[in-house]
mmCIF file of C-alpha atoms and ligand atoms in Angstrom:
data_model
loop_
_atom_site.group_PDB
_atom_site.id
_atom_site.type_symbol
_atom_site.label_atom_id
_atom_site.label_comp_id
_atom_site.label_asym_id
_atom_site.label_seq_id
_atom_site.Cartn_x
_atom_site.Cartn_y
_atom_site.Cartn_z
ATOM 1 C CA MET M 1 36.806 59.369 -27.882
ATOM 2 C CA LYS M 2 39.973 58.511 -25.994
ATOM 3 C CA PRO M 3 43.207 58.443 -28.075
ATOM 4 C CA VAL M 4 43.529 54.698 -27.473
ATOM 5 C CA HIS M 5 40.113 54.148 -29.056
ATOM 6 C CA ILE M 6 41.062 56.236 -32.073
ATOM 7 C CA ALA M 7 44.247 54.206 -32.433
ATOM 8 C CA LEU M 8 42.343 50.922 -32.165
ATOM 9 C CA GLY M 9 39.775 52.136 -34.717
ATOM 10 C CA ALA M 10 42.498 53.147 -37.166
ATOM 11 C CA PHE M 11 44.216 49.786 -36.713
ATOM 12 C CA GLY M 12 40.914 47.960 -37.353
ATOM 13 C CA LEU M 13 40.364 49.904 -40.559
ATOM 14 C CA ILE M 14 43.878 49.183 -41.858
ATOM 15 C CA PHE M 15 43.498 45.513 -40.904
ATOM 16 C CA ALA M 16 40.143 45.260 -42.737
ATOM 17 C CA VAL M 17 41.571 46.854 -45.892
ATOM 18 C CA ALA M 18 44.650 44.640 -45.749
ATOM 19 C CA THR M 19 42.660 41.403 -45.389
ATOM 20 C CA LEU M 20 40.128 42.327 -48.056
ATOM 21 C CA SER M 21 42.613 43.331 -50.705
ATOM 22 C CA PRO M 22 43.925 40.317 -52.649
ATOM 23 C CA ILE M 23 47.682 39.640 -52.644
ATOM 24 C CA PRO M 24 48.067 37.492 -55.787
ATOM 25 C CA ALA M 25 51.802 37.986 -56.137
ATOM 26 C CA LEU M 26 52.526 36.268 -52.805
ATOM 27 C CA ALA M 27 50.025 33.423 -53.099
ATOM 28 C CA GLY M 28 51.124 32.593 -56.662
ATOM 29 C CA ASP M 29 54.870 32.426 -55.951
ATOM 30 C CA VAL M 30 54.845 30.105 -52.963
ATOM 31 C CA GLN M 31 55.536 26.502 -54.001
ATOM 32 C CA SER M 32 55.926 23.476 -51.814
ATOM 33 C CA LEU M 33 58.376 20.646 -52.508
ATOM 34 C CA ARG M 34 55.398 18.693 -53.898
ATOM 35 C CA GLY M 35 55.086 21.306 -56.644
ATOM 36 C CA LYS M 36 51.567 22.065 -57.791
ATOM 37 C CA THR M 37 50.115 18.655 -56.861
ATOM 38 C CA GLU M 38 46.885 18.991 -54.900
ATOM 39 C CA ILE M 39 46.947 17.414 -51.434
ATOM 40 C CA PRO M 40 44.601 14.434 -52.175
ATOM 41 C CA GLU M 41 46.647 13.489 -55.270
ATOM 42 C CA ILE M 42 49.774 11.331 -55.160
ATOM 43 C CA ASN M 43 52.767 13.260 -56.432
ATOM 44 C CA PRO M 44 55.235 11.624 -58.829
ATOM 45 C CA THR M 45 58.317 10.043 -57.232
ATOM 46 C CA PRO M 46 61.229 12.475 -57.545
ATOM 47 C CA GLU M 47 64.088 11.306 -59.753
ATOM 48 C CA LEU M 48 66.883 9.542 -57.925
ATOM 49 C CA THR M 49 69.989 11.667 -57.836
ATOM 50 C CA LYS M 50 73.527 10.398 -58.178
ATOM 51 C CA GLN M 51 74.879 9.516 -54.777
ATOM 52 C CA ARG M 52 78.463 9.482 -53.679
ATOM 53 C CA ALA M 53 79.106 5.816 -53.236
ATOM 54 C CA ASP M 54 81.844 3.211 -53.033
ATOM 55 C CA LYS M 55 84.682 5.618 -52.363
ATOM 56 C CA GLY M 56 85.397 4.332 -48.882
ATOM 57 C CA ARG M 57 84.003 5.742 -45.653
ATOM 58 C CA PHE M 58 83.510 9.421 -44.935
ATOM 59 C CA THR M 59 85.619 11.082 -42.290
ATOM 60 C CA ARG M 60 83.664 12.191 -39.231
ATOM 61 C CA ASN M 61 83.793 15.890 -38.495
ATOM 62 C CA TYR M 62 83.112 15.758 -34.769
ATOM 63 C CA ARG M 63 83.035 13.085 -32.087
ATOM 64 C CA GLN M 64 79.274 12.406 -31.880
ATOM 65 C CA GLN M 65 78.563 12.620 -35.609
ATOM 66 C CA PRO M 66 76.431 9.794 -36.968
ATOM 67 C CA PRO M 67 78.677 8.488 -39.780
ATOM 68 C CA LEU M 68 77.453 9.309 -43.294
ATOM 69 C CA VAL M 69 76.364 6.373 -45.446
ATOM 70 C CA PRO M 70 79.034 5.601 -48.073
ATOM 71 C CA HIS M 71 76.779 3.406 -50.270
ATOM 72 C CA LYS M 72 73.407 3.531 -52.025
ATOM 73 C CA ILE M 73 70.370 2.847 -49.848
ATOM 74 C CA ALA M 74 67.398 3.357 -52.185
ATOM 75 C CA LYS M 75 66.642 -0.382 -52.317
ATOM 76 C CA TYR M 76 66.826 -1.020 -48.572
ATOM 77 C CA GLU M 77 63.393 -0.989 -47.008
ATOM 78 C CA ILE M 78 62.815 0.351 -43.503
ATOM 79 C CA ASP M 79 59.294 0.280 -42.138
ATOM 80 C CA LEU M 80 57.508 -0.737 -38.954
ATOM 81 C CA LYS M 81 58.420 -4.445 -39.305
ATOM 82 C CA VAL M 82 61.310 -4.645 -41.774
ATOM 83 C CA ASN M 83 64.740 -3.084 -41.568
ATOM 84 C CA GLN M 84 67.059 -4.265 -44.312
ATOM 85 C CA CYS M 85 70.033 -2.293 -43.014
ATOM 86 C CA LEU M 86 70.205 -4.785 -40.181
ATOM 87 C CA ARG M 87 70.969 -7.730 -42.450
ATOM 88 C CA CYS M 88 74.454 -6.286 -42.871
ATOM 89 C CA HIS M 89 74.959 -4.000 -39.869
ATOM 90 C CA ASP M 90 73.481 -6.001 -36.979
ATOM 91 C CA TRP M 91 75.532 -8.594 -35.153
ATOM 92 C CA PRO M 92 76.222 -11.394 -36.206
ATOM 93 C CA TYR M 93 75.437 -10.618 -39.890
ATOM 94 C CA ASN M 94 77.998 -7.828 -39.943
ATOM 95 C CA VAL M 95 80.729 -10.451 -39.616
ATOM 96 C CA GLU M 96 79.716 -12.367 -42.779
ATOM 97 C CA GLU M 97 79.010 -9.165 -44.694
ATOM 98 C CA ASN M 98 82.226 -7.540 -43.524
ATOM 99 C CA ALA M 99 80.223 -4.399 -42.659
ATOM 100 C CA PRO M 100 80.770 -2.153 -39.638
ATOM 101 C CA LYS M 101 78.543 -3.249 -36.737
ATOM 102 C CA VAL M 102 76.070 -0.670 -35.443
ATOM 103 C CA SER M 103 77.485 1.104 -32.445
ATOM 104 C CA GLU M 104 76.905 -0.493 -28.991
ATOM 105 C CA THR M 105 74.856 2.619 -28.114
ATOM 106 C CA HIS M 106 72.237 1.322 -30.587
ATOM 107 C CA TYR M 107 71.503 -1.667 -28.311
ATOM 108 C CA THR M 108 70.646 0.484 -25.296
ATOM 109 C CA ASP M 109 67.124 1.769 -24.753
ATOM 110 C CA ARG M 110 66.269 5.250 -23.518
ATOM 111 C CA ASP M 111 66.298 4.095 -19.869
ATOM 112 C CA GLY M 112 69.848 2.834 -20.281
ATOM 113 C CA THR M 113 68.862 -0.867 -20.315
ATOM 114 C CA ALA M 114 71.178 -3.021 -22.449
ATOM 115 C CA LEU M 115 69.186 -5.038 -25.019
ATOM 116 C CA ASP M 116 70.092 -7.950 -27.289
ATOM 117 C CA HIS M 117 68.421 -6.274 -30.270
ATOM 118 C CA ILE M 118 68.431 -2.791 -31.818
ATOM 119 C CA ALA M 119 66.700 -0.248 -29.592
ATOM 120 C CA ARG M 120 63.448 1.104 -30.986
ATOM 121 C CA THR M 121 64.909 4.600 -30.697
ATOM 122 C CA ARG M 122 67.483 3.552 -33.335
ATOM 123 C CA TRP M 123 65.156 1.690 -35.698
ATOM 124 C CA PHE M 124 64.825 4.358 -38.384
ATOM 125 C CA CYS M 125 68.508 4.558 -39.346
ATOM 126 C CA THR M 126 68.047 7.296 -41.935
ATOM 127 C CA GLN M 127 66.842 9.694 -39.246
ATOM 128 C CA CYS M 128 70.532 10.060 -38.430
ATOM 129 C CA HIS M 129 72.563 8.337 -41.176
ATOM 130 C CA VAL M 130 72.277 9.853 -44.628
ATOM 131 C CA PRO M 131 74.004 9.228 -47.952
ATOM 132 C CA GLN M 132 75.644 12.114 -49.773
ATOM 133 C CA GLU M 133 74.843 13.644 -53.124
ATOM 134 C CA ASP M 134 77.637 13.468 -55.698
ATOM 135 C CA ALA M 135 77.385 17.141 -56.615
ATOM 136 C CA PRO M 136 79.146 20.415 -55.911
ATOM 137 C CA ALA M 137 77.763 22.258 -52.870
ATOM 138 C CA LEU M 138 74.820 24.533 -53.710
ATOM 139 C CA VAL M 139 75.892 27.108 -51.167
ATOM 140 C CA ARG M 140 79.477 28.101 -50.401
ATOM 141 C CA ASN M 141 80.423 26.751 -47.035
ATOM 142 C CA THR M 142 83.377 27.599 -44.837
ATOM 143 C CA PHE M 143 82.775 24.832 -42.278
ATOM 144 C CA LYS M 144 85.954 23.284 -40.901
ATOM 145 C CA PRO M 145 85.960 20.025 -38.976
ATOM 146 C CA LEU M 146 86.859 20.067 -35.306
ATOM 147 C CA GLN M 147 90.652 19.952 -34.874
ATOM 148 C CA ARG M 148 92.355 18.075 -32.113
ATOM 149 C CA LYS M 149 94.355 20.372 -29.836
ATOM 150 C CA GLN M 150 98.094 19.710 -30.142
HETATM 151 C C1 HEC B 1 74.533 -5.464 -48.337
HETATM 152 C C2 HEC B 1 75.052 -5.016 -47.045
HETATM 153 C C3 HEC B 1 74.675 -3.646 -46.539
HETATM 154 C C4 HEC B 1 73.402 -3.138 -46.353
HETATM 155 C C5 HEC B 1 72.059 -3.792 -46.634
HETATM 156 C C6 HEC B 1 73.581 -1.810 -45.769
HETATM 157 N N1 HEC B 1 74.922 -1.545 -45.610
HETATM 158 FE FE1 HEC B 1 75.730 0.100 -44.755
HETATM 159 N N2 HEC B 1 77.630 -0.570 -45.136
HETATM 160 C C7 HEC B 1 77.918 -1.826 -45.695
HETATM 161 C C8 HEC B 1 79.372 -1.961 -45.804
HETATM 162 C C9 HEC B 1 80.115 -3.193 -46.358
HETATM 163 C C10 HEC B 1 79.932 -0.760 -45.307
HETATM 164 C C11 HEC B 1 81.411 -0.391 -45.204
HETATM 165 C C12 HEC B 1 81.851 0.317 -46.469
HETATM 166 C C13 HEC B 1 83.332 0.615 -46.477
HETATM 167 O O1 HEC B 1 83.992 0.466 -45.459
HETATM 168 O O2 HEC B 1 83.812 1.042 -47.535
HETATM 169 C C14 HEC B 1 78.811 0.078 -44.887
HETATM 170 C C15 HEC B 1 78.939 1.329 -44.314
HETATM 171 C C16 HEC B 1 77.886 2.035 -43.722
HETATM 172 C C17 HEC B 1 78.030 3.220 -42.896
HETATM 173 C C18 HEC B 1 79.345 3.924 -42.544
HETATM 174 C C19 HEC B 1 79.864 3.493 -41.201
HETATM 175 C C20 HEC B 1 81.116 4.239 -40.784
HETATM 176 O O3 HEC B 1 81.604 3.939 -39.702
HETATM 177 O O4 HEC B 1 81.607 5.109 -41.524
HETATM 178 C C21 HEC B 1 76.780 3.607 -42.510
HETATM 179 C C22 HEC B 1 76.419 4.788 -41.633
HETATM 180 C C23 HEC B 1 75.846 2.660 -43.094
HETATM 181 N N3 HEC B 1 76.534 1.736 -43.829
HETATM 182 C C24 HEC B 1 74.474 2.749 -42.946
HETATM 183 C C25 HEC B 1 73.567 1.914 -43.584
HETATM 184 C C26 HEC B 1 72.127 2.111 -43.585
HETATM 185 C C27 HEC B 1 71.413 3.251 -42.885
HETATM 186 C C28 HEC B 1 71.581 1.080 -44.289
HETATM 187 C C29 HEC B 1 70.126 0.835 -44.631
HETATM 188 C C30 HEC B 1 69.407 1.930 -45.253
HETATM 189 C C31 HEC B 1 72.676 0.223 -44.736
HETATM 190 N N4 HEC B 1 73.866 0.787 -44.309
HETATM 191 C C32 HEC B 1 72.525 -0.964 -45.434
HETATM 192 C C33 HEC B 1 77.007 -2.784 -46.059
HETATM 193 C C34 HEC B 1 75.626 -2.650 -46.059
HETATM 194 C C1 HEC B 2 69.210 8.732 -33.226
HETATM 195 C C2 HEC B 2 70.260 8.700 -34.236
HETATM 196 C C3 HEC B 2 70.692 7.366 -34.802
HETATM 197 C C4 HEC B 2 69.917 6.347 -35.306
HETATM 198 C C5 HEC B 2 68.404 6.292 -35.422
HETATM 199 C C6 HEC B 2 70.837 5.334 -35.762
HETATM 200 N N1 HEC B 2 72.138 5.732 -35.528
HETATM 201 FE FE1 HEC B 2 73.813 4.715 -36.047
HETATM 202 N N2 HEC B 2 74.974 6.111 -35.088
HETATM 203 C C7 HEC B 2 74.501 7.295 -34.553
HETATM 204 C C8 HEC B 2 75.611 8.013 -33.937
HETATM 205 C C9 HEC B 2 75.493 9.356 -33.224
HETATM 206 C C10 HEC B 2 76.768 7.225 -34.144
HETATM 207 C C11 HEC B 2 78.215 7.559 -33.704
HETATM 208 C C12 HEC B 2 78.338 7.554 -32.196
HETATM 209 C C13 HEC B 2 78.088 6.201 -31.647
HETATM 210 O O1 HEC B 2 78.874 5.302 -31.963
HETATM 211 O O2 HEC B 2 77.073 6.043 -30.959
HETATM 212 C C14 HEC B 2 76.334 6.032 -34.888
HETATM 213 C C15 HEC B 2 77.168 5.007 -35.295
HETATM 214 C C16 HEC B 2 76.800 4.031 -36.220
HETATM 215 C C17 HEC B 2 77.725 3.142 -36.915
HETATM 216 C C18 HEC B 2 79.247 3.121 -36.751
HETATM 217 C C19 HEC B 2 79.624 2.230 -35.616
HETATM 218 C C20 HEC B 2 81.095 2.249 -35.330
HETATM 219 O O3 HEC B 2 81.464 1.699 -34.289
HETATM 220 O O4 HEC B 2 81.884 2.814 -36.097
HETATM 221 C C21 HEC B 2 76.974 2.339 -37.737
HETATM 222 C C22 HEC B 2 77.478 1.263 -38.662
HETATM 223 C C23 HEC B 2 75.584 2.719 -37.542
HETATM 224 N N3 HEC B 2 75.513 3.737 -36.615
HETATM 225 C C24 HEC B 2 74.528 2.139 -38.195
HETATM 226 C C25 HEC B 2 73.183 2.381 -37.900
HETATM 227 C C26 HEC B 2 72.071 1.611 -38.415
HETATM 228 C C27 HEC B 2 72.175 0.440 -39.396
HETATM 229 C C28 HEC B 2 70.925 2.148 -37.864
HETATM 230 C C29 HEC B 2 69.499 1.653 -38.010
HETATM 231 C C30 HEC B 2 69.248 0.306 -37.539
HETATM 232 C C31 HEC B 2 71.332 3.286 -37.033
HETATM 233 N N4 HEC B 2 72.708 3.368 -37.062
HETATM 234 C C32 HEC B 2 70.458 4.125 -36.350
HETATM 235 C C33 HEC B 2 73.193 7.726 -34.554
HETATM 236 C C34 HEC B 2 72.085 6.966 -34.937
#
C-alpha cells in the first residue's frame, strides 16, 4: 500500500468513529432564539422590552447613519400593503404631524429615478431605523463617534 492510501484509510477510520459516537453535550447545549419550540409550532411572542423613548432625537455618529427611532414603534404596522410610519413621516403628513420628513433619498429608486412616493427599496423602514433599548449595554464598548477635523 502506498503511504497516501494508508493515510486515507486512517482518516476514514477516524471519521467513521467520530460520526458514530454520539456527542450529547454539544447537541443538548445549542439553543436557538426560539428556545425549545419545535419548528411547526408557533412560539410565544417575546415580552416587549422598555424602549428609550421621548427623550428627543438621538445624535448621529457618522454621516450616513440611518437615524435611530426616538419613539415606540410596536403598534405601527408595516407589511406588503400598509406602512403606518408614512402617516407621519411622508410628505405632506409630516407637516401636520410635525415629524421629520423621510430623507429625499427615500423617494429615489435604485436606478436613480425620482419618484413621487417612497421607493420600494425604502419600504421596510425598520431594516435600517431601529429603536433603542432603555438598558445598560450588555457588552462594554469603546466606540467613539466620528469627530470633525478642526
Ligand atoms: C404618530 C406619528 C409618528 C409615527 C406613526 C411614526 N413616527 Fe417616527 N417620529 C415622529 C416624530 C414627531 C418624531 C420626532 C421626535 C422628536 O423630534 O423628538 C419622529 C422621529 C423619528 C425618527 C428620528 C429622525 C431623526 O432625524 O432623528 C425616525 C428614524 C423615525 N421617527 C422612524 C419612524 C419609523 C420607522 C416609524 C414606523 C415604524 C415611525 N417613525 C412612525 C412621529 C411618528
Ligand atoms: C435602506 C435603509 C433605509 C430604509 C429602508 C429607510 N431609511 Fe430612512 N434613512 C436611511 C439613511 C441612511 C438616512 C440618513 C441619510 C439620508 O438622509 O439618506 C435616513 C434618513 C431618514 C430620516 C431623517 C431625514 C432627515 O432629513 O433628517 C427619516 C425621518 C427617515 N429616514 C425615515 C424613514 C422611514 C419612515 C422609512 C420607511 C418608510 C425609512 N426611513 C426607510 C436609511 C433607510
